[in-house]
CSV table of C-alpha atoms in Angstrom, one decimal:
chain,number,residue,atom,x,y,z
A,27,MET,CA,154.7,19.5,77.9
A,28,ASN,CA,156.9,16.7,79.0
A,29,ARG,CA,160.5,16.5,77.7
A,30,GLY,CA,160.0,13.4,75.6
A,31,VAL,CA,157.2,15.0,73.5
A,32,LYS,CA,159.1,18.3,73.3
A,33,LEU,CA,162.2,16.4,72.0
A,34,PHE,CA,160.1,14.5,69.5
A,35,LEU,CA,158.5,17.7,68.2
A,36,ALA,CA,161.8,19.5,68.0
A,37,LEU,CA,163.4,16.6,66.1
A,38,LEU,CA,160.5,16.6,63.6
A,39,SER,CA,160.9,20.4,63.2
A,40,ALA,CA,164.6,20.1,62.7
A,41,GLU,CA,164.0,17.4,60.1
A,42,THR,CA,161.6,19.6,58.1
A,43,THR,CA,164.1,22.5,58.3
A,44,ALA,CA,166.9,20.3,57.0
A,45,ALA,CA,164.7,18.8,54.3
A,46,ALA,CA,163.5,22.3,53.1
A,47,ALA,CA,167.1,23.6,53.1
A,48,ALA,CA,168.3,20.5,51.2
A,49,ALA,CA,165.5,20.8,48.6
A,50,LEU,CA,166.4,24.5,48.1
A,51,VAL,CA,170.1,23.8,47.7
A,52,TRP,CA,169.3,20.9,45.3
A,53,ALA,CA,167.1,23.2,43.2
A,54,TRP,CA,169.7,26.0,43.2
A,55,ARG,CA,172.5,23.6,42.1
A,56,ALA,CA,170.3,21.9,39.5
A,57,GLY,CA,169.5,25.4,38.2
A,58,VAL,CA,165.7,24.9,38.5
A,59,LEU,CA,165.1,27.4,41.3
A,60,GLY,CA,162.6,30.1,40.2
A,61,GLN,CA,162.0,28.4,36.8
A,62,GLY,CA,159.0,26.5,35.4
A,63,ASP,CA,155.3,27.3,35.9
A,64,THR,CA,154.0,29.3,38.9
A,65,ARG,CA,153.5,26.1,41.0
A,66,GLU,CA,157.0,25.0,40.5
A,67,ARG,CA,158.4,28.4,41.2
A,68,LEU,CA,156.4,28.8,44.5
A,69,LEU,CA,156.9,25.2,45.8
A,70,PRO,CA,160.4,25.8,47.2
A,71,LEU,CA,159.1,28.8,49.2
A,72,PHE,CA,156.1,26.7,50.3
A,73,LEU,CA,158.5,24.0,51.6
A,74,VAL,CA,159.9,26.6,54.1
A,75,VAL,CA,156.5,27.3,55.5
A,76,PHE,CA,156.4,23.9,57.2
A,77,PRO,CA,159.5,24.4,59.5
A,78,VAL,CA,158.4,28.0,60.2
A,79,LEU,CA,155.0,26.8,61.3
A,80,MET,CA,156.3,23.9,63.3
A,81,TRP,CA,158.9,26.0,65.2
A,82,GLY,CA,156.3,28.7,65.8
A,83,ILE,CA,153.9,26.1,67.4
A,84,LEU,CA,156.8,24.6,69.4
A,85,ALA,CA,157.6,28.0,70.8
A,86,TRP,CA,154.0,28.7,71.8
A,87,ALA,CA,152.5,25.3,72.8
A,88,PRO,CA,154.6,24.5,76.0
A,89,ARG,CA,153.7,27.9,77.5
A,90,ARG,CA,150.0,27.3,76.7
A,91,LEU,CA,150.1,23.8,78.2
A,92,ALA,CA,151.8,25.0,81.3
A,93,SER,CA,149.3,27.8,81.9
A,94,THR,CA,147.9,27.9,85.4
A,95,GLN,CA,145.0,30.2,84.7
A,96,PRO,CA,143.3,27.8,84.5
A,97,ARG,CA,145.4,24.7,84.9
A,98,LEU,CA,144.7,22.0,82.4
A,99,SER,CA,143.9,18.5,83.7
A,100,ASP,CA,146.6,15.8,83.1
A,101,ASP,CA,144.4,13.9,80.6
A,102,HIS,CA,143.6,17.1,78.7
A,103,ARG,CA,147.4,17.9,78.5
A,104,ARG,CA,148.1,14.3,77.3
A,105,HIS,CA,145.3,14.7,74.7
A,106,LEU,CA,146.8,17.9,73.4
A,107,GLN,CA,150.3,16.5,73.3
A,108,GLY,CA,149.1,13.5,71.3
A,109,ALA,CA,147.3,15.8,68.9
A,110,LEU,CA,150.4,17.9,68.4
A,111,SER,CA,152.6,14.8,67.8
A,112,PHE,CA,150.2,13.5,65.3
A,113,TRP,CA,149.9,16.8,63.3
A,114,PHE,CA,153.7,17.3,63.4
A,115,LEU,CA,154.1,13.9,61.9
A,116,VAL,CA,151.4,14.7,59.2
A,117,LEU,CA,153.2,18.0,58.4
A,118,ALA,CA,156.6,16.3,58.1
A,119,ALA,CA,155.1,13.5,55.9
A,120,ALA,CA,153.3,16.1,53.7
A,121,GLN,CA,156.5,18.1,53.2
A,122,GLY,CA,158.4,14.9,52.4
A,123,TRP,CA,155.9,14.0,49.8
A,124,LEU,CA,156.0,17.5,48.2
A,125,ILE,CA,159.9,17.4,48.1
A,126,TYR,CA,159.7,13.9,46.5
A,127,GLN,CA,157.4,15.3,43.8
A,128,TYR,CA,159.6,18.5,43.4
A,129,ILE,CA,162.8,16.6,42.8
A,130,GLY,CA,161.0,14.4,40.3
A,131,GLY,CA,161.0,11.0,42.0
A,132,PRO,CA,159.2,8.2,40.2
A,133,PRO,CA,155.4,8.4,41.1
A,134,VAL,CA,154.2,6.4,44.1
A,135,LEU,CA,150.7,7.7,44.4
A,136,ASP,CA,149.0,10.0,41.9
A,137,ARG,CA,147.5,13.2,43.2
A,138,GLU,CA,144.0,11.9,43.3
A,139,ASN,CA,144.8,8.9,45.4
A,140,PHE,CA,147.1,11.0,47.6
A,141,ALA,CA,144.2,13.5,48.3
A,142,ARG,CA,141.9,10.6,49.1
A,143,LEU,CA,144.4,9.0,51.4
A,144,ALA,CA,145.1,12.3,53.2
A,145,ALA,CA,141.4,12.9,53.7
A,146,ILE,CA,140.8,9.5,55.1
A,147,LEU,CA,143.8,9.9,57.5
A,148,MET,CA,142.6,13.3,58.6
A,149,GLY,CA,139.0,12.1,59.0
A,150,VAL,CA,139.9,9.0,61.1
A,151,ALA,CA,142.3,11.1,63.3
A,152,MET,CA,139.7,13.7,63.8
A,153,ALA,CA,137.0,11.2,64.7
A,154,VAL,CA,139.2,9.3,67.1
A,155,ARG,CA,140.4,12.5,68.8
A,156,GLY,CA,136.8,13.8,69.0
A,157,ASN,CA,135.7,10.6,70.6
A,158,PHE,CA,138.2,10.9,73.4
A,159,PHE,CA,138.1,14.7,73.7
A,160,ALA,CA,134.6,14.4,75.2
A,161,LYS,CA,136.2,12.4,78.1
A,162,VAL,CA,138.9,14.8,79.2
A,163,SER,CA,138.5,16.3,82.7
A,164,PRO,CA,137.8,20.0,83.2
A,165,PRO,CA,140.6,22.5,84.0
A,166,THR,CA,141.1,23.4,87.7
A,167,GLY,CA,142.5,26.2,89.7
A,168,GLU,CA,142.3,29.9,89.2
A,169,ALA,CA,139.9,31.0,86.5
A,170,ALA,CA,138.7,27.4,86.0
A,171,PRO,CA,135.4,27.1,84.1
A,172,ASP,CA,132.2,25.7,85.5
A,173,PRO,CA,132.6,21.9,85.3
A,174,GLY,CA,129.0,21.4,84.1
A,175,VAL,CA,129.4,23.8,81.3
A,176,TRP,CA,132.8,22.4,80.4
A,177,THR,CA,131.4,18.8,80.3
A,178,ARG,CA,128.6,19.8,78.0
A,179,ALA,CA,130.9,21.9,75.8
A,180,SER,CA,133.6,19.2,75.5
A,181,LEU,CA,130.9,16.6,74.6
A,182,ARG,CA,129.5,18.9,72.0
A,183,THR,CA,133.0,19.6,70.6
A,184,GLY,CA,133.7,15.8,70.6
A,185,TRP,CA,130.5,15.1,68.7
A,186,GLY,CA,131.4,17.8,66.2
A,187,MET,CA,134.9,16.5,65.6
A,188,ALA,CA,133.7,12.8,65.4
A,189,LEU,CA,130.9,13.7,62.9
A,190,LEU,CA,133.3,15.9,60.9
A,191,GLY,CA,135.9,13.2,60.7
A,192,GLY,CA,133.3,10.6,59.7
A,193,GLY,CA,131.9,12.9,57.1
A,194,LEU,CA,135.4,13.5,55.7
A,195,VAL,CA,136.1,9.8,55.4
A,196,ALA,CA,132.7,9.4,53.6
A,197,CYS,CA,133.6,12.3,51.2
A,198,ALA,CA,137.0,10.7,50.5
A,199,VAL,CA,135.3,7.5,49.4
A,200,ILE,CA,132.4,8.9,47.3
A,201,LEU,CA,133.2,12.4,46.1
A,202,PRO,CA,135.1,13.4,43.0
A,203,VAL,CA,138.5,14.9,43.9
A,204,ARG,CA,137.5,18.5,43.1
A,205,TRP,CA,134.6,18.3,45.5
A,206,LEU,CA,136.7,16.5,48.1
A,207,VAL,CA,139.2,19.4,48.2
A,208,VAL,CA,136.2,21.7,48.8
A,209,ALA,CA,135.0,19.4,51.6
A,210,MET,CA,138.4,19.4,53.2
A,211,LEU,CA,138.6,23.2,53.1
A,212,ALA,CA,135.0,23.4,54.5
A,213,THR,CA,136.1,21.5,57.6
A,214,ALA,CA,138.4,24.4,58.6
A,215,PRO,CA,135.7,27.0,59.5
A,216,VAL,CA,133.7,24.3,61.4
A,217,LEU,CA,136.8,23.3,63.4
A,218,ILE,CA,137.5,27.0,64.2
A,219,TRP,CA,133.9,27.4,65.3
A,220,LEU,CA,134.2,24.3,67.6
A,221,SER,CA,137.5,25.6,69.0
A,222,LEU,CA,136.0,29.0,69.7
A,223,SER,CA,133.0,27.5,71.3
A,224,GLN,CA,135.3,25.4,73.5
A,225,GLN,CA,137.3,28.5,74.4
A,226,ARG,CA,134.0,30.2,75.5
A,227,ALA,CA,133.4,27.2,77.7
A,228,MET,CA,136.9,27.6,79.2
A,229,ARG,CA,136.0,31.2,80.2
A,230,SER,CA,132.6,30.2,81.6
A,231,ARG,CA,132.4,30.6,85.4
A,232,THR,CA,128.7,29.9,85.9
A,233,GLY,CA,126.6,26.8,85.5
A,234,GLY,CA,123.3,26.5,83.7
A,235,SER,CA,121.5,24.0,81.5
A,236,ARG,CA,121.9,23.7,77.7
B,55,MET,CA,133.6,-2.4,76.4
B,56,ASN,CA,131.7,-5.2,78.2
B,57,ARG,CA,131.7,-3.0,81.3
B,58,VAL,CA,130.2,-0.1,79.3
B,59,PHE,CA,127.4,-2.3,78.0
B,60,LYS,CA,126.7,-3.6,81.4
B,61,ALA,CA,126.6,-0.1,82.9
B,62,LEU,CA,124.3,1.2,80.2
B,63,SER,CA,121.9,-1.7,80.4
B,64,ASP,CA,120.3,-0.4,83.5
B,65,PRO,CA,117.8,2.5,83.3
B,66,THR,CA,118.7,3.8,86.8
B,67,ARG,CA,122.4,4.1,85.8
B,68,ARG,CA,121.4,5.8,82.5
B,69,GLN,CA,119.3,8.3,84.4
B,70,VAL,CA,122.3,9.0,86.7
B,71,LEU,CA,124.3,9.8,83.6
B,72,GLN,CA,121.6,12.1,82.3
B,73,LEU,CA,121.5,13.9,85.6
B,74,LEU,CA,125.3,14.4,85.5
B,75,ARG,CA,125.0,16.1,82.2
B,76,GLU,CA,123.7,19.2,84.0
B,77,ARG,CA,126.5,19.4,86.5
B,78,PRO,CA,128.7,17.3,88.8
B,79,MET,CA,126.7,16.0,91.8
B,80,THR,CA,127.4,14.4,95.1
B,81,ALA,CA,126.3,10.8,95.8
B,82,GLY,CA,123.6,12.1,98.1
B,83,GLU,CA,122.2,14.6,95.6
B,84,LEU,CA,122.0,11.8,93.0
B,85,ALA,CA,120.5,9.3,95.4
B,86,ALA,CA,117.7,11.8,96.2
B,87,HIS,CA,116.4,11.4,92.7
B,88,PHE,CA,115.7,7.7,93.0
B,89,PRO,CA,113.5,5.5,95.3
B,90,CYS,CA,116.4,3.1,95.9
B,91,SER,CA,118.3,2.3,99.1
B,92,LYS,CA,121.8,3.9,99.5
B,93,ALA,CA,123.4,0.5,99.2
B,94,THR,CA,121.7,-0.1,95.8
B,95,MET,CA,122.8,3.4,94.6
B,96,SER,CA,126.4,2.8,95.8
B,97,ALA,CA,126.4,-0.4,93.7
B,98,HIS,CA,125.2,1.5,90.6
B,99,PHE,CA,127.9,4.2,91.2
B,100,ALA,CA,130.5,1.4,91.4
B,101,VAL,CA,129.4,-0.1,88.1
B,102,LEU,CA,129.6,3.4,86.4
B,103,ARG,CA,133.0,4.0,87.9
B,104,GLU,CA,134.3,0.6,86.8
B,105,ALA,CA,133.1,1.4,83.2
B,106,ASP,CA,134.9,4.8,83.4
B,107,LEU,CA,131.7,6.6,82.6
B,108,VAL,CA,131.9,8.8,85.6
B,109,ALA,CA,134.8,10.2,87.6
B,110,ALA,CA,134.6,10.3,91.4
B,111,GLU,CA,136.3,12.9,93.6
B,112,LYS,CA,136.2,12.7,97.4
B,113,HIS,CA,135.6,16.0,99.2
B,114,GLY,CA,135.6,15.3,102.9
B,115,LYS,CA,132.8,12.8,103.6
B,116,SER,CA,131.0,13.3,100.3
B,117,ILE,CA,131.9,11.9,96.9
B,118,THR,CA,131.3,14.1,93.9
B,119,TYR,CA,130.6,12.4,90.6
B,120,GLN,CA,131.3,13.9,87.2
B,121,LEU,CA,130.4,12.7,83.7
B,122,ARG,CA,133.2,11.2,81.6
B,123,LEU,CA,131.5,10.0,78.4
B,124,SER,CA,133.2,9.6,75.1
B,125,VAL,CA,131.2,10.3,71.9
B,126,LEU,CA,130.8,6.5,71.3
B,127,GLU,CA,129.6,6.0,74.8
B,128,ASP,CA,127.2,8.9,74.5
B,129,ALA,CA,125.8,7.4,71.3
B,130,LEU,CA,125.4,4.0,73.0
B,131,LEU,CA,123.6,5.7,75.9
B,132,ALA,CA,121.2,7.4,73.5
B,133,PHE,CA,120.7,4.1,71.6
B,134,THR,CA,120.0,2.0,74.8
B,135,GLU,CA,117.7,4.7,76.0
B,136,SER,CA,115.7,4.8,72.8
B,137,LEU,CA,115.3,1.0,72.9
B,138,GLY,CA,114.3,1.1,76.5
B,139,ILE,CA,116.8,-1.7,77.4
B,140,GLY,CA,116.3,-2.9,81.0
B,141,VAL,CA,113.1,-1.0,81.6
B,142,ALA,CA,110.8,-4.1,81.4
B,143,ALA,CA,113.2,-6.0,83.7
B,144,ARG,CA,113.1,-3.2,86.2
B,145,ALA,CA,109.2,-3.1,86.1
B,146,GLU,CA,109.1,-6.8,86.6
B,147,ARG,CA,111.4,-6.6,89.6
B,148,ALA,CA,109.3,-3.8,91.1
B,149,GLY,CA,106.1,-5.8,90.5
B,150,GLU,CA,107.6,-8.9,92.3
B,151,GLU,CA,108.7,-6.7,95.2
B,152,GLY,CA,105.2,-5.2,95.4
B,153,ALA,CA,103.6,-8.7,95.4
B,154,ARG,CA,105.8,-9.7,98.3
């Protein structure tokens, strides 16, 4: 991971840490910490999950990207860095929106429109990343996968992500919000399956047709 | 994008891309699948390289080509293939050459 990206991710993680701490201090001083309904009581704790998750990823990702067994291609590394930057920005924005709601700021977007906007943003990002993922070069060096298997697997993963992203955008436009949330949750197992299938391709050392 | 459309408009180049789906191949291996001269095949490879649909890597004297298709380009490839774009023109060219 290059220094610029690492610094950007560290700054975003620091920002979410400071924002979560500030929200907790505000709630404590205002005497609302641990009061209200379940959602309101759990929200301050949920705000802390964001920085914990981001610092965890930041500790793990550079080692993974620098792995030499096999060595990721430059364009693959750039692709992953771009994805990390995008998702860190999304996490920071989501935490900011939750804090804004928690401290009772005047409503900007109601929950329904926020969910639709989030689904569209996620869908477009997934489709764009899927489109270009199919183009990344295979890893090289020790324990590198068979290039033919890698090419087919990354094309399959790319198609999966692009279709999933397009589907999510369509769902955001046409589905009622309750079903939209179900659709957003349903994308998770599909993404995990695509990721596992790509991992299998990373370990594949022999060629063969589809 | 123009380069991509140009590259995908020829059935020979589309066939090259289909062959590269199986595994990366050298220029010689690819050329063996077509009844064209080496110069013609080189021109086809150059068009594919320019459109960034294949990546070329030189190993000694041989060049190995590898597929580099995005999802959109793969969809365009399937679309042009299903419409048979360029197939009639190629048949006409072959007919003219045969008459000569």
